[in-house]
Amino acid sequence: MAKRTIRSLGFLFQVAVLSSALPITLTKGADRATVSWVWSGAVTTDSAVVKARVQPGIKTARLLVDTAASFKNSVRFPPSGYSEPDPDGVATFRLSNLNPDTVYHYSVEVEGERRLTGKLHTFAEGPMSFRIAFASCATTGSNHEIFSTIQDLNPLFFLHMGDFHYENISKNDPALFQDAFEKVLHSQRQSSLYRSAPIVYIWDDHDYGPNDSDRTAAGKPAASKVYRQYVPHYPLSRARNKLGTIQQAFTVGRVRFVLTDGRSERDPTDDPDGPNKSMLGEEQRNWLFEELASTRDYSLVVWVNVVPWITKSQPGSDIGWEPFGYERRLIADRIKRNGLVNRMLILSGDGHMVAIDDGSNSDYSSDGKAGEQAFPVVHGAPLDRFPRVKGGPYSHGVAARRGVSRLFGIVKEQQFGFMELTDNGQVITVELSGRNAEGELLKGMLLRMRCDSEGCTVVN
Ligand SMILES: [Fe+2]
């Protein structure tokens, strides 16, 4: 009873804080009524995808794209004519023939009026220096100031590693997944962030299905369908398998990003571990192996692997990769065989914590010796959820609120990861940090890497 009262007070406090918060970007009511949201993604050196939702009944829309915010010399997409929104009002614009390393403003035009506006930055051809924010886990529709903090850091893109919402949908009903997206994209601060920088988004359990969900989730077809409808994503592999896993890969400068879907083909956690148990599913795992084999030309490979890779501190638990030890070893061996151990980095969410390991604890290869150094692993979470530590140990430790606030579950925590990469064409330096809601460095949560033709080393 006491716990419930404290929870209620906590909730009322949050409502009061949220309702007093001013939106970072004011949008005219008429604009928002006609075009309720817009966001971009799938950016390359010369292309991008923009998705927007227009008021039901509007039959045509187009996108104006310009290097200047005035839109005086804008180019239109589609180049000839208009795009027809789908029956739910979602319009998809495929931008092409863009110039590399260029900032573009875009605006959705309906009924002859420019409505919501956003921007994106195309990737450079050749070496590129850039900054990205990465994080996971936000209460559905959160309007916390952390999203404005991330926006103010002007990342090249925002990497969302799942738990985009906490609707825990357990029915195969697309409308429920659409509602969840609508709730998030109607958050003033989140939608402002998503208009200011492209999204790169891969789901985790709570936004794909219920807590700890796997391939047996009843809502899998609907989740897969609505992801494709709402999210501007990179081309999904294995297109013949229409509603298969949503893994993606893309290149920024000399860095390869590889994102895996750890949910929609995941075998149940309780299945016995061994060659027949998989978190990725055989098809996606083969795709990952192909990716790992073709990344020799990149200076650094960033594997966005959402759940905790390191679980040595919790043997036999159901945390992260621990119940999938056989497959983890297969992947670790493949990374080693491809010579990627010193050119790789894992970014993760899931655990509601910031945690950094410099590679001291991440080796899971068959012939790994005790204390063998592997690749860094960095967790960046939660955006706006209750703290929870998972996996480990982590060489640099963990940043997550502990004690009474955690015990009663009334105080949420807001944290994210930030990656600043500088490439002078010879040497790449990478700075990975954990930040608080104000964008300040979390104590001790900083790792530096230096990559050259010999590979990457952690720099103290
Ligand atoms: Fe989460």
Coordinates of C-alpha atoms and ligand atoms in Angstrom, one line a residue:
M1 CA 0.0 0.0 0.0
A2 CA 2.8 2.4 1.0
K3 CA 4.7 1.4 -2.1
R4 CA 1.6 2.2 -4.2
T5 CA 1.2 5.6 -2.6
I6 CA 4.8 6.5 -3.2
R7 CA 4.5 5.3 -6.8
S8 CA 1.4 7.5 -7.3
L9 CA 3.1 10.5 -5.8
G10 CA 6.0 9.9 -8.1
F11 CA 3.7 9.7 -11.1
L12 CA 1.9 12.9 -10.1
F13 CA 5.3 14.6 -9.7
Q14 CA 6.3 13.5 -13.2
V15 CA 3.0 14.7 -14.7
A16 CA 3.5 18.1 -13.0
V17 CA 7.1 18.3 -14.4
L18 CA 6.1 17.2 -17.9
S19 CA 3.1 19.4 -18.1
S20 CA 5.2 22.5 -17.1
A21 CA 7.8 21.7 -19.6
L22 CA 7.9 24.0 -22.7
P23 CA 8.3 22.3 -26.0
I24 CA 11.7 22.9 -27.6
T25 CA 10.3 23.6 -31.0
L26 CA 6.9 25.3 -31.3
T27 CA 4.9 24.1 -34.2
K28 CA 1.8 25.9 -35.5
G29 CA -1.4 24.1 -34.7
A30 CA -2.5 24.1 -38.3
D31 CA 0.8 22.5 -39.4
R32 CA 0.5 19.8 -36.8
A33 CA -3.1 19.1 -37.7
T34 CA -2.3 18.6 -41.3
V35 CA 1.0 16.8 -41.0
S36 CA 1.3 15.2 -37.6
W37 CA 5.0 14.1 -37.8
V38 CA 7.9 13.7 -40.1
W39 CA 11.3 12.1 -39.7
S40 CA 14.2 10.9 -41.8
G41 CA 16.5 8.0 -42.0
A42 CA 18.4 5.6 -44.4
V43 CA 20.9 8.4 -45.1
T44 CA 23.8 7.6 -47.4
T45 CA 26.2 9.8 -49.4
D46 CA 23.5 10.7 -51.9
S47 CA 20.1 9.5 -50.7
A48 CA 17.7 9.4 -47.7
V49 CA 14.2 8.4 -46.9
V50 CA 11.7 10.7 -45.2
K51 CA 8.4 9.5 -43.8
A52 CA 5.5 11.7 -42.7
R53 CA 1.9 11.3 -41.6
V54 CA -0.7 13.5 -43.1
Q55 CA -4.3 14.0 -42.1
P56 CA -6.6 11.2 -43.4
G57 CA -8.3 12.3 -46.5
I58 CA -5.3 14.2 -47.9
K59 CA -4.6 12.4 -51.2
T60 CA -1.3 13.9 -52.2
A61 CA 1.9 15.3 -50.6
R62 CA 5.3 16.2 -51.7
L63 CA 8.6 17.0 -50.1
L64 CA 10.6 20.2 -50.7
V65 CA 14.3 19.7 -50.2
D66 CA 16.9 22.5 -50.1
T67 CA 20.3 23.3 -48.8
A68 CA 18.9 26.6 -47.4
A69 CA 16.2 26.8 -44.8
S70 CA 14.4 29.4 -47.0
F71 CA 13.5 26.7 -49.5
K72 CA 14.0 29.3 -52.3
N73 CA 15.7 26.8 -54.6
S74 CA 14.1 23.7 -53.4
V75 CA 14.0 20.4 -55.3
R76 CA 10.8 18.3 -55.1
F77 CA 10.3 14.7 -54.3
P78 CA 9.0 12.8 -56.0
P79 CA 10.6 14.7 -58.9
S80 CA 7.5 14.5 -61.0
G81 CA 4.2 15.0 -59.3
Y82 CA 3.1 13.9 -55.8
S83 CA 3.4 11.0 -53.4
E84 CA 0.2 9.3 -52.4
P85 CA 0.0 8.6 -48.7
D86 CA -1.0 5.1 -47.8
P87 CA -4.5 4.5 -46.4
D88 CA -3.3 5.4 -42.9
G89 CA -1.9 8.7 -44.1
V90 CA 1.8 7.7 -44.0
A91 CA 3.7 9.2 -46.9
T92 CA 7.2 7.9 -48.0
F93 CA 9.6 10.1 -49.8
R94 CA 12.8 8.6 -51.4
L95 CA 15.4 11.3 -51.8
S96 CA 18.1 10.7 -54.4
N97 CA 20.9 12.5 -56.3
L98 CA 21.8 14.4 -53.2
N99 CA 25.4 15.8 -52.7
P100 CA 27.7 14.2 -50.2
D101 CA 28.5 15.8 -46.9
T102 CA 25.8 18.4 -47.2
V103 CA 23.0 19.6 -44.9
Y104 CA 19.6 19.5 -46.4
H105 CA 16.4 21.0 -45.1
Y106 CA 13.1 19.3 -46.0
S107 CA 9.5 20.3 -45.7
V108 CA 6.3 18.4 -46.2
E109 CA 4.0 20.3 -48.6
V110 CA 0.3 19.5 -48.6
E111 CA -2.4 21.6 -50.2
G112 CA 0.2 24.0 -51.5
E113 CA 1.5 24.9 -48.0
R114 CA 4.8 23.9 -46.4
R115 CA 4.1 22.2 -43.1
L116 CA 6.5 20.4 -40.8
T117 CA 10.2 20.9 -41.5
G118 CA 13.3 18.9 -40.7
K119 CA 16.9 18.5 -41.7
L120 CA 19.6 15.8 -42.4
H121 CA 23.2 15.7 -43.3
T122 CA 24.4 13.3 -46.1
F123 CA 27.5 11.3 -45.4
A124 CA 30.8 12.1 -46.9
E125 CA 32.5 10.1 -49.6
G126 CA 35.8 8.9 -48.1
P127 CA 36.9 9.8 -44.5
M128 CA 34.3 11.6 -42.4
S129 CA 34.4 13.0 -38.9
F130 CA 31.1 12.8 -37.1
R131 CA 29.2 12.6 -33.8
I132 CA 26.3 10.4 -33.0
A133 CA 24.1 9.9 -29.9
F134 CA 23.0 6.3 -29.0
A135 CA 20.5 5.2 -26.4
S136 CA 17.5 3.0 -25.7
C137 CA 14.5 2.8 -23.4
A138 CA 12.0 5.6 -22.9
T139 CA 8.6 5.6 -21.4
T140 CA 6.0 5.7 -24.1
G141 CA 5.7 9.3 -25.4
S142 CA 8.3 10.7 -23.0
N143 CA 8.8 14.4 -23.3
H144 CA 11.8 14.6 -21.1
E145 CA 14.4 17.3 -21.7
I146 CA 17.0 14.7 -22.4
F147 CA 15.7 14.6 -26.0
S148 CA 16.4 18.4 -26.3
T149 CA 19.9 17.8 -24.9
I150 CA 20.6 15.2 -27.6
Q151 CA 19.2 17.6 -30.2
D152 CA 21.4 20.4 -29.1
L153 CA 24.5 18.2 -29.6
N154 CA 23.6 18.1 -33.3
P155 CA 24.4 14.4 -33.9
L156 CA 24.8 13.1 -37.5
F157 CA 22.1 10.7 -36.5
F158 CA 20.4 9.4 -33.4
L159 CA 20.8 5.6 -32.9
H160 CA 17.8 4.3 -31.0
M161 CA 18.6 0.8 -29.8
G162 CA 15.1 -0.3 -28.8
D163 CA 12.3 0.2 -26.2
F164 CA 11.2 3.1 -28.3
H165 CA 8.0 2.6 -26.3
Y166 CA 6.8 0.4 -23.5
E167 CA 3.4 -0.7 -24.8
N168 CA 4.3 -4.4 -24.5
I169 CA 1.8 -5.3 -27.2
S170 CA 0.8 -9.0 -27.2
K171 CA -1.8 -8.9 -30.0
N172 CA -1.3 -9.2 -33.7
D173 CA -3.1 -5.9 -34.3
P174 CA -1.3 -3.3 -36.4
A175 CA -3.4 -0.5 -35.0
L176 CA -1.9 -1.0 -31.5
F177 CA 1.7 -0.7 -32.9
Q178 CA 0.6 2.4 -35.0
D179 CA -0.9 4.0 -31.8
A180 CA 2.4 3.4 -30.0
F181 CA 4.4 5.2 -32.8
E182 CA 1.8 8.0 -32.8
K183 CA 2.2 8.5 -29.0
V184 CA 6.0 8.8 -29.3
L185 CA 6.0 10.9 -32.5
H186 CA 3.6 13.3 -30.9
S187 CA 6.0 14.0 -28.0
Q188 CA 7.1 17.6 -28.6
R189 CA 10.7 17.0 -27.6
Q190 CA 11.1 13.6 -29.3
S191 CA 9.5 14.7 -32.5
S192 CA 11.7 17.8 -32.5
L193 CA 14.8 15.7 -32.1
Y194 CA 13.7 13.3 -34.9
R195 CA 13.2 16.3 -37.2
S196 CA 16.6 17.7 -36.4
A197 CA 18.6 14.5 -37.1
P198 CA 17.9 11.2 -38.9
I199 CA 16.9 8.2 -37.0
V200 CA 18.6 4.8 -37.0
Y201 CA 16.3 2.5 -35.1
I202 CA 16.3 -1.2 -34.2
W203 CA 13.8 -2.6 -31.8
D204 CA 14.2 -4.5 -28.5
D205 CA 11.6 -6.4 -26.5
H206 CA 9.1 -3.8 -25.2
D207 CA 8.6 -2.2 -28.6
Y208 CA 8.5 -5.5 -30.5
G209 CA 6.3 -7.4 -28.1
P210 CA 5.9 -7.9 -24.3
N211 CA 8.8 -8.0 -21.8
D212 CA 11.6 -10.5 -22.9
S213 CA 9.7 -11.2 -26.1
D214 CA 11.0 -13.6 -28.8
R215 CA 10.0 -15.2 -32.1
T216 CA 6.8 -16.6 -30.6
A217 CA 5.3 -13.2 -29.8
A218 CA 1.8 -13.0 -31.0
G219 CA 2.3 -9.5 -32.4
K220 CA 5.3 -10.3 -34.6
P221 CA 3.5 -9.9 -38.0
A222 CA 2.0 -6.6 -36.9
A223 CA 5.2 -5.3 -35.4
S224 CA 7.1 -6.2 -38.5
K225 CA 4.6 -4.6 -40.8
V226 CA 4.2 -1.4 -38.9
Y227 CA 8.0 -1.0 -38.5
R228 CA 8.3 -1.0 -42.3
Q229 CA 5.4 1.4 -42.6
Y230 CA 6.5 4.0 -40.0
V231 CA 10.3 3.9 -39.8
P232 CA 12.6 5.3 -42.4
H233 CA 15.1 2.4 -42.4
Y234 CA 18.0 1.1 -44.4
P235 CA 17.2 -1.7 -46.9
L236 CA 16.2 -4.8 -45.1
S237 CA 18.1 -7.8 -46.0
R238 CA 16.5 -11.0 -47.1
A239 CA 13.7 -9.1 -48.8
R240 CA 12.2 -12.4 -50.1
N241 CA 11.3 -13.1 -46.5
K242 CA 8.9 -10.2 -46.4
L243 CA 8.4 -9.9 -42.7
G244 CA 11.7 -11.3 -41.5
T245 CA 14.2 -9.8 -39.2
I246 CA 15.0 -6.1 -39.5
Q247 CA 18.8 -6.2 -39.5
Q248 CA 20.6 -3.4 -41.4
A249 CA 24.0 -2.2 -42.3
F250 CA 25.4 1.1 -43.6
T251 CA 28.7 3.0 -44.0
V252 CA 29.7 6.4 -42.7
G253 CA 33.1 7.4 -43.9
R254 CA 35.5 4.5 -43.1
V255 CA 33.2 3.1 -40.4
R256 CA 30.7 0.2 -41.0
F257 CA 27.6 0.1 -38.8
V258 CA 25.9 -3.4 -38.5
L259 CA 22.6 -3.6 -36.6
T260 CA 21.1 -6.9 -35.6
D261 CA 17.6 -7.8 -34.6
G262 CA 17.8 -9.8 -31.4
R263 CA 14.1 -10.3 -31.0
S264 CA 12.0 -11.5 -33.9
E265 CA 13.8 -14.8 -34.6
R266 CA 15.0 -15.4 -31.0
D267 CA 14.3 -18.8 -29.6
P268 CA 12.7 -18.9 -26.2
T269 CA 15.2 -18.2 -23.4
D270 CA 14.3 -21.4 -21.6
D271 CA 15.2 -23.6 -24.6
P272 CA 18.4 -25.7 -23.9
D273 CA 21.5 -23.9 -25.1
G274 CA 23.4 -25.5 -28.0
P275 CA 23.7 -25.6 -31.8
N276 CA 19.9 -25.5 -32.3
K277 CA 19.4 -22.4 -30.2
S278 CA 19.7 -18.9 -31.7
M279 CA 19.1 -15.3 -30.7
L280 CA 19.4 -14.1 -34.3
G281 CA 18.0 -17.0 -36.3
E282 CA 20.1 -18.9 -38.8
E283 CA 19.3 -16.6 -41.7
Q284 CA 20.3 -13.4 -39.9
R285 CA 23.3 -15.1 -38.4
N286 CA 24.5 -16.0 -41.9
W287 CA 23.9 -12.4 -42.9
L288 CA 26.0 -11.2 -40.0
F289 CA 28.8 -13.6 -40.9
E290 CA 28.7 -12.3 -44.5
E291 CA 28.9 -8.8 -43.1
L292 CA 31.8 -9.6 -40.9
A293 CA 33.6 -11.2 -43.8
S294 CA 33.1 -8.2 -46.0
T295 CA 34.2 -5.5 -43.5
R296 CA 38.0 -5.9 -44.0
D297 CA 38.2 -2.6 -45.9
Y298 CA 36.7 -0.6 -43.0
S299 CA 38.8 0.9 -40.3
L300 CA 36.2 0.3 -37.6
V301 CA 33.1 -1.9 -37.4
V302 CA 30.4 -0.9 -35.0
W303 CA 28.1 -3.8 -34.2
V304 CA 24.8 -2.5 -32.7
N305 CA 24.0 -5.6 -30.6
V306 CA 21.3 -4.4 -28.3
V307 CA 21.4 -6.9 -25.4
P308 CA 24.4 -7.4 -23.0
W309 CA 27.2 -9.3 -24.6
I310 CA 29.2 -9.5 -21.4
T311 CA 27.5 -11.7 -18.8
K312 CA 30.5 -13.3 -16.9
S313 CA 29.3 -11.8 -13.6
Q314 CA 25.9 -13.6 -14.0
P315 CA 26.7 -17.1 -15.1
G316 CA 23.6 -19.2 -15.7
S317 CA 21.3 -16.2 -15.7
D318 CA 18.8 -15.2 -18.3
I319 CA 20.6 -11.9 -19.0
G320 CA 21.6 -10.8 -22.5
W321 CA 23.7 -13.4 -24.4
E322 CA 24.1 -15.7 -21.4
P323 CA 21.4 -18.2 -22.4
F324 CA 22.7 -18.1 -26.0
G325 CA 26.3 -19.0 -25.1
Y326 CA 26.8 -21.4 -28.0
E327 CA 25.8 -18.9 -30.6
R328 CA 27.8 -16.1 -28.8
R329 CA 30.9 -18.3 -29.1
L330 CA 30.3 -19.0 -32.8
I331 CA 30.1 -15.2 -33.4
A332 CA 33.1 -14.5 -31.3
D333 CA 35.1 -17.1 -33.3
R334 CA 34.0 -15.6 -36.6
I335 CA 35.0 -12.1 -35.4
K336 CA 38.4 -13.4 -34.5
R337 CA 38.8 -15.4 -37.7
N338 CA 38.0 -12.3 -39.8
G339 CA 40.7 -10.3 -37.9
L340 CA 38.2 -7.9 -36.5
V341 CA 38.9 -8.2 -32.8
N342 CA 41.0 -5.0 -32.9
R343 CA 38.7 -3.2 -35.3
M344 CA 35.4 -3.6 -33.6
L345 CA 33.1 -2.0 -31.1
I346 CA 29.8 -3.1 -29.7
L347 CA 27.1 -0.6 -28.8
S348 CA 24.2 -1.8 -26.7
G349 CA 21.1 -0.7 -24.8
D350 CA 18.7 -3.0 -22.9
G351 CA 20.3 -2.7 -19.5
H352 CA 19.1 0.6 -18.0
M353 CA 22.6 1.8 -17.4
V354 CA 25.6 3.3 -19.0
A355 CA 28.5 0.8 -18.8
I356 CA 31.8 0.7 -20.5
D357 CA 34.2 -2.2 -21.0
D358 CA 37.5 -1.6 -22.8
G359 CA 37.7 -5.2 -24.1
S360 CA 39.0 -6.7 -20.8
N361 CA 35.8 -8.8 -20.4
S362 CA 34.4 -9.2 -23.9
D363 CA 36.3 -12.2 -25.3
Y364 CA 34.1 -15.3 -25.8
S365 CA 36.1 -17.1 -28.5
S366 CA 36.8 -20.8 -28.2
D367 CA 40.5 -20.4 -27.9
G368 CA 40.5 -17.3 -25.8
K369 CA 42.9 -17.3 -22.9
A370 CA 42.1 -16.0 -19.5
G371 CA 42.4 -12.2 -19.5
E372 CA 42.6 -12.0 -23.3
Q373 CA 41.7 -8.5 -24.6
A374 CA 38.8 -8.3 -27.1
F375 CA 36.8 -5.3 -28.3
P376 CA 35.1 -2.5 -26.3
V377 CA 31.5 -2.7 -25.3
V378 CA 29.5 0.4 -24.5
H379 CA 25.9 0.5 -23.1
G380 CA 24.0 3.8 -23.4
A381 CA 20.7 3.8 -21.5
P382 CA 18.1 4.5 -20.2
L383 CA 16.6 7.6 -21.9
D384 CA 13.8 7.8 -19.5
R385 CA 13.2 4.6 -17.5
F386 CA 13.9 3.1 -14.1
P387 CA 17.6 2.1 -13.6
R388 CA 18.6 -1.5 -13.9
V389 CA 22.1 -3.0 -14.2
K390 CA 22.6 -6.0 -16.4
G391 CA 25.6 -8.2 -17.3
G392 CA 29.2 -7.3 -16.6
P393 CA 31.8 -7.0 -15.3
Y394 CA 32.7 -3.8 -17.1
S395 CA 36.2 -2.4 -16.9
H396 CA 35.0 1.2 -16.4
G397 CA 32.1 0.2 -14.2
V398 CA 28.4 1.2 -14.5
A399 CA 26.5 4.4 -14.1
A400 CA 23.0 3.7 -12.8
R401 CA 21.1 5.1 -9.9
R402 CA 21.0 2.7 -7.0
G403 CA 19.6 2.6 -3.5
V404 CA 16.2 3.7 -2.2
S405 CA 15.0 5.4 -5.4
R406 CA 15.6 2.2 -7.3
L407 CA 14.1 0.1 -4.7
F408 CA 10.7 1.9 -4.8
G409 CA 10.9 2.4 -8.5
I410 CA 9.7 6.0 -8.4
V411 CA 12.7 7.8 -9.8
K412 CA 13.5 7.4 -13.4
E413 CA 17.0 7.9 -14.8
Q414 CA 18.0 9.7 -17.9
Q415 CA 21.3 8.9 -19.7
F416 CA 22.6 8.3 -23.2
G417 CA 25.8 7.4 -25.0
F418 CA 27.7 9.7 -27.3
M419 CA 30.3 8.9 -29.9
E420 CA 32.7 11.5 -31.4
L421 CA 34.8 10.2 -34.2
T422 CA 37.5 12.2 -35.9
D423 CA 39.1 10.8 -39.1
N424 CA 42.0 12.7 -40.7
G425 CA 42.3 10.1 -43.5
Q426 CA 45.2 8.4 -41.7
V427 CA 44.2 8.0 -38.1
I428 CA 40.7 7.7 -36.6
T429 CA 40.2 8.7 -33.0
V430 CA 37.0 7.7 -31.2
E431 CA 35.7 9.1 -28.0
L432 CA 32.8 7.2 -26.4
S433 CA 31.1 8.7 -23.4
G434 CA 28.1 8.3 -21.1
R435 CA 26.1 11.5 -20.6
N436 CA 23.4 12.7 -18.2
A437 CA 20.2 14.5 -19.1
E438 CA 22.1 17.8 -19.2
G439 CA 24.7 16.3 -21.6
E440 CA 27.4 16.2 -18.9
L441 CA 29.9 13.4 -18.7
L442 CA 29.0 10.7 -16.2
K443 CA 31.8 10.1 -13.8
G444 CA 34.4 7.7 -15.3
M445 CA 32.2 6.9 -18.3
L446 CA 34.7 7.8 -21.1
L447 CA 36.7 5.6 -23.4
R448 CA 39.1 6.7 -26.2
M449 CA 40.2 4.5 -29.1
R450 CA 42.8 5.2 -31.8
C451 CA 42.6 3.4 -35.1
D452 CA 45.1 3.2 -37.9
S453 CA 46.1 0.7 -40.6
E454 CA 47.3 -1.7 -37.8
G455 CA 43.9 -1.6 -36.1
C456 CA 42.4 0.1 -33.0
T457 CA 43.8 0.4 -29.5
V458 CA 42.2 1.7 -26.4
V459 CA 43.9 4.9 -25.3
N460 CA 43.9 5.7 -21.6
Ligands
FE1 FE 14.4 -1.0 -21.7

